[in-house]
XYZ file of N, CA and C in Angstrom:
519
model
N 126.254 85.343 92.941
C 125.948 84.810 91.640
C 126.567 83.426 91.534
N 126.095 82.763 90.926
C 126.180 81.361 90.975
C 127.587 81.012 89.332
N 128.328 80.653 89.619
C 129.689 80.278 88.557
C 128.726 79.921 87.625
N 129.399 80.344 86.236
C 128.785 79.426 84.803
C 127.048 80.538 85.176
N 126.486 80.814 85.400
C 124.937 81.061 85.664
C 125.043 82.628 85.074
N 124.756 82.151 83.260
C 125.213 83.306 82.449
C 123.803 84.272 82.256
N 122.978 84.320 82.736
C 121.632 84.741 83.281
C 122.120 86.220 83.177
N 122.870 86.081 84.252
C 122.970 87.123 85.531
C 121.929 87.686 86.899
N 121.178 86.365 86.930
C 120.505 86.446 88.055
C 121.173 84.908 89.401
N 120.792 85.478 90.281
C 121.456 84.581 91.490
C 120.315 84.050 91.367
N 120.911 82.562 91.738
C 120.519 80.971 91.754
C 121.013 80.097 92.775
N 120.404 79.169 93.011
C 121.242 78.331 93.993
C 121.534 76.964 92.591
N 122.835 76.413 93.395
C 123.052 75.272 92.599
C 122.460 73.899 93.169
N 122.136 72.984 92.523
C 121.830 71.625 92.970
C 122.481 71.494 94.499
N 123.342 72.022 94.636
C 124.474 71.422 95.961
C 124.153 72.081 96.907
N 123.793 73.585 96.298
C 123.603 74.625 97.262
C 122.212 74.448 98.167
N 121.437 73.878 97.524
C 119.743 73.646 97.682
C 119.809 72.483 98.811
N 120.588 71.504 98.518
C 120.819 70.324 99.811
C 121.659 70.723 100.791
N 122.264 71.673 101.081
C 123.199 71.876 101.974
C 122.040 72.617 102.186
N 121.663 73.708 101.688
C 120.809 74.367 103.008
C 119.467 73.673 103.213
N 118.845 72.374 102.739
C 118.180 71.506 102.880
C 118.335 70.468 103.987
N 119.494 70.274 104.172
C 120.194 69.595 105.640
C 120.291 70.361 106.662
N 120.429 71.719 106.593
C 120.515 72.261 107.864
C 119.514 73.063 108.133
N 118.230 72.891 107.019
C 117.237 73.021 107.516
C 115.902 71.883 108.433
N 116.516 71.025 107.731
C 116.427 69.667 108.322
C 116.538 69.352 109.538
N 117.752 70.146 110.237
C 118.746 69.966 111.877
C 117.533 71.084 112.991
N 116.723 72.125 111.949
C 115.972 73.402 112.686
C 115.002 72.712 114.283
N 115.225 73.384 115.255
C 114.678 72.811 116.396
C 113.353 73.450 115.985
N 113.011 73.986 115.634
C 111.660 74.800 115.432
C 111.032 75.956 116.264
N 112.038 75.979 117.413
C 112.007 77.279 118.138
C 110.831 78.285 117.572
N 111.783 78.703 116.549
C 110.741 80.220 115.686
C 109.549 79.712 115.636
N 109.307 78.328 115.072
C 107.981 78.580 115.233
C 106.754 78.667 116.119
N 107.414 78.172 117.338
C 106.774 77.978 119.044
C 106.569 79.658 119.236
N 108.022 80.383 118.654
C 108.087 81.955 118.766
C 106.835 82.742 118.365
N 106.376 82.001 116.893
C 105.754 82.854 115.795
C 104.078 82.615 116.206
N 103.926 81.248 117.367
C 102.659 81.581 117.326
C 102.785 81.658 118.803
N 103.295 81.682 119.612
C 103.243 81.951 121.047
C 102.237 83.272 120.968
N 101.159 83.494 121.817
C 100.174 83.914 122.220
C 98.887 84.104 120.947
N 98.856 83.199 120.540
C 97.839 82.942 119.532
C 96.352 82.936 120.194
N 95.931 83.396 119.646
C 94.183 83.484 120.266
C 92.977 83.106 119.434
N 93.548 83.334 118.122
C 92.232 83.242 116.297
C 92.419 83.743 115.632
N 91.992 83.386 114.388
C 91.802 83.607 113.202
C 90.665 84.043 112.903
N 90.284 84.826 111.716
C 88.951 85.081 111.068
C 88.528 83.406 111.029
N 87.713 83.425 110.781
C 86.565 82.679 110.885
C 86.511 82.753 108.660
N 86.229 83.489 108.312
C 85.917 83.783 106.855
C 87.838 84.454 106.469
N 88.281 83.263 105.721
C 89.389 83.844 105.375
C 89.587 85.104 104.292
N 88.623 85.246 103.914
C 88.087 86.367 102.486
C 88.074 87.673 103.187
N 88.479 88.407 103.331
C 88.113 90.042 103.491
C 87.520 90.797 102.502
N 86.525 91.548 101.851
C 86.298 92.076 101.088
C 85.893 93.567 101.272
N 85.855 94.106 99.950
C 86.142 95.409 99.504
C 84.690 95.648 99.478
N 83.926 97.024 99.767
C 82.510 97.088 99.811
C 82.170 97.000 98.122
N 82.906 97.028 97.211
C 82.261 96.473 95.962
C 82.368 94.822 95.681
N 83.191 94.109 96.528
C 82.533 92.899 96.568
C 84.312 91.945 95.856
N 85.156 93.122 95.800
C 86.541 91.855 95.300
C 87.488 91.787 96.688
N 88.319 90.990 96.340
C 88.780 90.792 97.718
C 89.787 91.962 98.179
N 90.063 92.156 99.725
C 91.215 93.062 99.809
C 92.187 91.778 100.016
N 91.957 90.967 101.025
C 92.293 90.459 102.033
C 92.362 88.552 101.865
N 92.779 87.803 100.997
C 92.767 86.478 101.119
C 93.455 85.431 102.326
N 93.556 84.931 103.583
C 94.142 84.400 104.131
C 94.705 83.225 103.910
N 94.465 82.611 102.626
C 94.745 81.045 102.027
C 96.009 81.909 101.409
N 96.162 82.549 101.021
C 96.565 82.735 99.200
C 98.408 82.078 99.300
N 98.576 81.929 101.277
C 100.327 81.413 101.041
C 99.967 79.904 101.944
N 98.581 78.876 101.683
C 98.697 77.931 101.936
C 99.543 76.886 101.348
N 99.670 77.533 100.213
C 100.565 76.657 99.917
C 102.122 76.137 100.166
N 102.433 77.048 100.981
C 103.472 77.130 102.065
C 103.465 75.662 103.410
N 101.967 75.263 103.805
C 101.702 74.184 104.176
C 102.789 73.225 103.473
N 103.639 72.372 104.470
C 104.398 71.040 103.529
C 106.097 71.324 103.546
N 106.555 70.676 103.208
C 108.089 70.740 102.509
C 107.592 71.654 101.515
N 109.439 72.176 101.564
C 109.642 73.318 100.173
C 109.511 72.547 98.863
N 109.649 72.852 97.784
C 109.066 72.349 96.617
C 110.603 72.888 96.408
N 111.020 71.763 95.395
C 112.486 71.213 94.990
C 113.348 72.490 94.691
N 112.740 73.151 93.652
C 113.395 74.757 93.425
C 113.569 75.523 94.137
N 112.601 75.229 95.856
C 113.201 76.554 96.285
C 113.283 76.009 97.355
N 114.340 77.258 97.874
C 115.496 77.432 99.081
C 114.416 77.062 100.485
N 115.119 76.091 100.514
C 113.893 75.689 102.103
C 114.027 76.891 103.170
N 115.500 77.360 103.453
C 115.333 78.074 104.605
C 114.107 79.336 104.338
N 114.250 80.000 102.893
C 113.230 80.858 102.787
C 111.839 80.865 103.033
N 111.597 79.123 102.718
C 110.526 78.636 102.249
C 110.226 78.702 103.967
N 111.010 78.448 104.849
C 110.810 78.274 106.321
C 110.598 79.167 106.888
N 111.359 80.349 106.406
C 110.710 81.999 106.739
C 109.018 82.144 106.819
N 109.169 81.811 105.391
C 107.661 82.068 104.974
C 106.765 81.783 105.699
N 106.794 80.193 105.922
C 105.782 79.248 106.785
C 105.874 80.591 108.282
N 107.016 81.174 108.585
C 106.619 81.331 109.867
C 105.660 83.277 109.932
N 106.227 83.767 108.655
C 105.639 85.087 108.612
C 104.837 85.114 108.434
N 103.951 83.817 107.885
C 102.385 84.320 107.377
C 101.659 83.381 108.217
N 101.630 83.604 109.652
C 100.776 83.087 110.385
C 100.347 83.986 110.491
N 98.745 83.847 110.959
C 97.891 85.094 110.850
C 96.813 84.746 112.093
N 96.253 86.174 112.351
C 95.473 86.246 113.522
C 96.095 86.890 114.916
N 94.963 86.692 115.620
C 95.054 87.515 116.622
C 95.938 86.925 117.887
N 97.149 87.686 118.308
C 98.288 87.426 119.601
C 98.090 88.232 120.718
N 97.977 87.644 122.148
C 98.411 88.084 122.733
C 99.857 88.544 123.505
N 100.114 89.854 123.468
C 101.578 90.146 123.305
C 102.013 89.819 124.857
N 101.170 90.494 126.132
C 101.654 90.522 127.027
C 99.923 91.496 127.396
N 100.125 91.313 128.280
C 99.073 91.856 129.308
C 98.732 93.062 128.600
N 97.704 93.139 128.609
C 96.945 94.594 127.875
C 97.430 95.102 126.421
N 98.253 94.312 126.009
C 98.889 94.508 124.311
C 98.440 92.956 123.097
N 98.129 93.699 122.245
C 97.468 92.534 121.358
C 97.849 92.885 119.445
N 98.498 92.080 118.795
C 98.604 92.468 117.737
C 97.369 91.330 117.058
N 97.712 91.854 115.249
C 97.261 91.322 114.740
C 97.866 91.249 113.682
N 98.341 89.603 113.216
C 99.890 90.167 112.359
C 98.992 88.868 111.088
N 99.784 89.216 109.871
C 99.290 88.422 108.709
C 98.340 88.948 108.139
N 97.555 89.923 108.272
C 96.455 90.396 107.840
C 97.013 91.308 106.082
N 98.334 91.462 106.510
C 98.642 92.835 105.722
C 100.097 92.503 105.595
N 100.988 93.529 104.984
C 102.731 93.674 105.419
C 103.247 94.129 106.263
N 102.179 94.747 107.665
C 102.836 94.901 108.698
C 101.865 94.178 109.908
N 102.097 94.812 110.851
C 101.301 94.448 111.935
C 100.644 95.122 112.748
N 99.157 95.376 113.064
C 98.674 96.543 113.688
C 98.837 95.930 115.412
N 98.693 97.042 116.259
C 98.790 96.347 117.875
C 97.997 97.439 118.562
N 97.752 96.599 119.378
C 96.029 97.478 120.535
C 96.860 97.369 121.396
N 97.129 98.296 122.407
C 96.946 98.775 123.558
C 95.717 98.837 124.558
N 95.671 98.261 125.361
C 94.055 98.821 126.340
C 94.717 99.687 127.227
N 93.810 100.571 127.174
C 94.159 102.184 127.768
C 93.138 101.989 129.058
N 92.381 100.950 128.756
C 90.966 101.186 130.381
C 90.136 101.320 129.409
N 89.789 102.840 129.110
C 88.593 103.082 128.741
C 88.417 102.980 127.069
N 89.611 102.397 126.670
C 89.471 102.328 124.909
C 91.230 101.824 124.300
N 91.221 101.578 122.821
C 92.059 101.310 121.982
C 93.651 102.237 122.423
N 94.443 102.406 122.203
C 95.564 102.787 121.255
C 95.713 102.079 120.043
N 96.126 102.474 118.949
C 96.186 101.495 117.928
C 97.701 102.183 117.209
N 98.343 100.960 117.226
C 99.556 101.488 116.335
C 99.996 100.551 114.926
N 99.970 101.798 114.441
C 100.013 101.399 112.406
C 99.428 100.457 112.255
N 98.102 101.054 111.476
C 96.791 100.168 111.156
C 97.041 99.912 109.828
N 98.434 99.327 109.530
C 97.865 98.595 108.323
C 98.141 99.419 107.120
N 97.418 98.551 105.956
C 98.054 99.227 104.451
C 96.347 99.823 103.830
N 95.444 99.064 104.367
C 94.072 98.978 103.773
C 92.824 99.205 104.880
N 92.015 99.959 104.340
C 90.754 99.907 105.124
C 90.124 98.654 106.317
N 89.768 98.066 104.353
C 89.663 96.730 105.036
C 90.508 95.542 105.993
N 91.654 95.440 105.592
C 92.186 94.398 106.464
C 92.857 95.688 108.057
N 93.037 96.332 108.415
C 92.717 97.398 109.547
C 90.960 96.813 109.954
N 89.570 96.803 109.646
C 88.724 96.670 109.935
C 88.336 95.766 110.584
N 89.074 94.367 109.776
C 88.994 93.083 110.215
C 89.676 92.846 111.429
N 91.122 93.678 111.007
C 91.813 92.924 112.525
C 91.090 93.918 113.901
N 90.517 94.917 113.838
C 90.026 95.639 114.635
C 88.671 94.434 114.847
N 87.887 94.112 114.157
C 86.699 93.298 114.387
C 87.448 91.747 115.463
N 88.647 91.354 114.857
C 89.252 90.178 115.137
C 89.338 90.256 116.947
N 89.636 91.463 116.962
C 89.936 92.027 118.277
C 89.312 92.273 119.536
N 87.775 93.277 118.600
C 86.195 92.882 119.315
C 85.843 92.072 119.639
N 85.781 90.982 118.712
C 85.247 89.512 118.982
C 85.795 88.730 120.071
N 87.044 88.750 120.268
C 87.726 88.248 121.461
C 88.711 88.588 122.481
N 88.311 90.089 122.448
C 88.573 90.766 123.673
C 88.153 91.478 124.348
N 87.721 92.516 123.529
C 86.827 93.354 123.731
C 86.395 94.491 122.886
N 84.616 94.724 122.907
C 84.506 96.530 122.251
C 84.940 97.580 122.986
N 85.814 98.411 122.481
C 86.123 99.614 122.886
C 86.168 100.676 122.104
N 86.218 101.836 122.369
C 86.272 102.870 121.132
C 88.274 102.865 120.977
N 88.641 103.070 120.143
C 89.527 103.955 119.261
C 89.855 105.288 119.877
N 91.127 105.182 120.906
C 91.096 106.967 121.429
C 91.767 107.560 120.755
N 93.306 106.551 120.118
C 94.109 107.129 119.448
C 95.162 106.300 119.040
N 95.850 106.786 117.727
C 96.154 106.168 116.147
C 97.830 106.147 116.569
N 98.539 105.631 116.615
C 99.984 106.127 116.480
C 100.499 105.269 115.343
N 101.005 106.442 114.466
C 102.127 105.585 113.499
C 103.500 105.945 113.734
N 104.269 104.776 114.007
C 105.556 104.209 114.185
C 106.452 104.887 112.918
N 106.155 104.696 111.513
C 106.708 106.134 110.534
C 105.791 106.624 109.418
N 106.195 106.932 108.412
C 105.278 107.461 107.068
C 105.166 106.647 106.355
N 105.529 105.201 106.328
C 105.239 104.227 104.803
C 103.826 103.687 105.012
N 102.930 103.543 103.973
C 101.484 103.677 103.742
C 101.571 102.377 104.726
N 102.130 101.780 104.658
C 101.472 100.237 105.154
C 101.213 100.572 107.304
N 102.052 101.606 107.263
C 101.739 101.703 109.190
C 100.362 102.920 109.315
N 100.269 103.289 107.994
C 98.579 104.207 108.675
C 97.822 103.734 106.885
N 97.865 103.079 106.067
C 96.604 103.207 105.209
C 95.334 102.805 105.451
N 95.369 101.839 106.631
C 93.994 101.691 107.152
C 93.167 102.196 108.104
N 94.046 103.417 108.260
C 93.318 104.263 109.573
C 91.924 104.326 109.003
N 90.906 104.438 108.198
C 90.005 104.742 107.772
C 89.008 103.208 108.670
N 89.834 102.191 108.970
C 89.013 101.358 109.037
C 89.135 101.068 110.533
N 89.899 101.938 111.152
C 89.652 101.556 112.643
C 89.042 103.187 113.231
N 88.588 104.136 112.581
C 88.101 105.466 112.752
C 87.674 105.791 111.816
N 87.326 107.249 111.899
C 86.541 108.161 110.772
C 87.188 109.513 111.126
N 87.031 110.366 109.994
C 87.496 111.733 109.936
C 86.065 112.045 110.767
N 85.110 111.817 110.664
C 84.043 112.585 111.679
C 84.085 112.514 113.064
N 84.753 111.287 113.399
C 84.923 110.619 114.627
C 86.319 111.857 115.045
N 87.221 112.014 114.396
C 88.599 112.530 114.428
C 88.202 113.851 114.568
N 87.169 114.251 113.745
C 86.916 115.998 114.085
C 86.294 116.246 115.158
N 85.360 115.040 115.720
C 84.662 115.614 117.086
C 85.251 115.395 118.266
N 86.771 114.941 117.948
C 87.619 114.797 119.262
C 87.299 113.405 119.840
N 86.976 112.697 119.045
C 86.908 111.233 119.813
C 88.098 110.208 119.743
């Protein structure tokens, strides 16, 4: 909490904002060589939509992150940001491929040979669909053999619906 800052919410002070403004200033940029190292694409249509027609999925919506931090806020965060919401399709390493930014987590393909592994597809149908399409488009079609989620919070399986089907799932595919 910031002295005198009778709020009771934490703040940075004028002083505090340039000090970590200078030593964000000094950043080699490493992370970000990190954050897109094996980059491959983006959607093409930054819009994802919902089959009634609103969006699930906006890919602009943290362009504004593009630029210096804006005076109020904490650059290093602001530097986080720039680097978490790169989006599109990575190659991880030989036969492993995520697809990160789509959502709050990150889904990742496995090539098995003859098809997918897919682990935690995501929070939504749709953005699971897309990065599965993202994937087709520039790697390859394969079927979906099998789903693994990493734990129980909606965001590592809510989009199983969009990289499979319960019909697909009952006939053992």
């Amino acid at each position: 909490k910031v002295p005198g800052n009778k709020t009771g919410r934490y703040a940075m002070s004028k002083d505090q904002l340039e000090e970590a403004r200078r030593i964000v200033a000094t950043d080699d940029r490493k992370d970000f060589d990190f954050a897109t190292r094996g980059f491959i694409a983006t959607r093409k249509d930054p819009i994802v939509r919902r089959p009634d027609g609103r969006v699930a999925v906006d890919l602009t919506a943290y362009d504004f992150l593009n630029g210096d931090a804006a005076d109020t806020a904490n650059p290093s965060l602001w530097r986080q940001a720039q680097i978490l919401t790169k989006h599109g399709l990575f190659k991880v390493m030989e036969g492993i491929w995520q697809v990160r930014g789509f959502d709050v987590s990150t889904i990742s393909f496995i090539d098995a040979g003859t098809g997918w592994i897919v682990v935690d597809p995501l929070t939504s149908v749709e953005a699971a669909r897309a990065a599965l399409d993202l994937l087709t488009e520039h790697v390859a079609t394969k079927p979906v053999l099998a789903v693994i989620y990493s734990h129980s919070h909606v965001d590592h399986y809510g989009g199983v619906g969009g990289i499979t089907s319960r019909e697909e799932v009952e006939a053992g595919k």
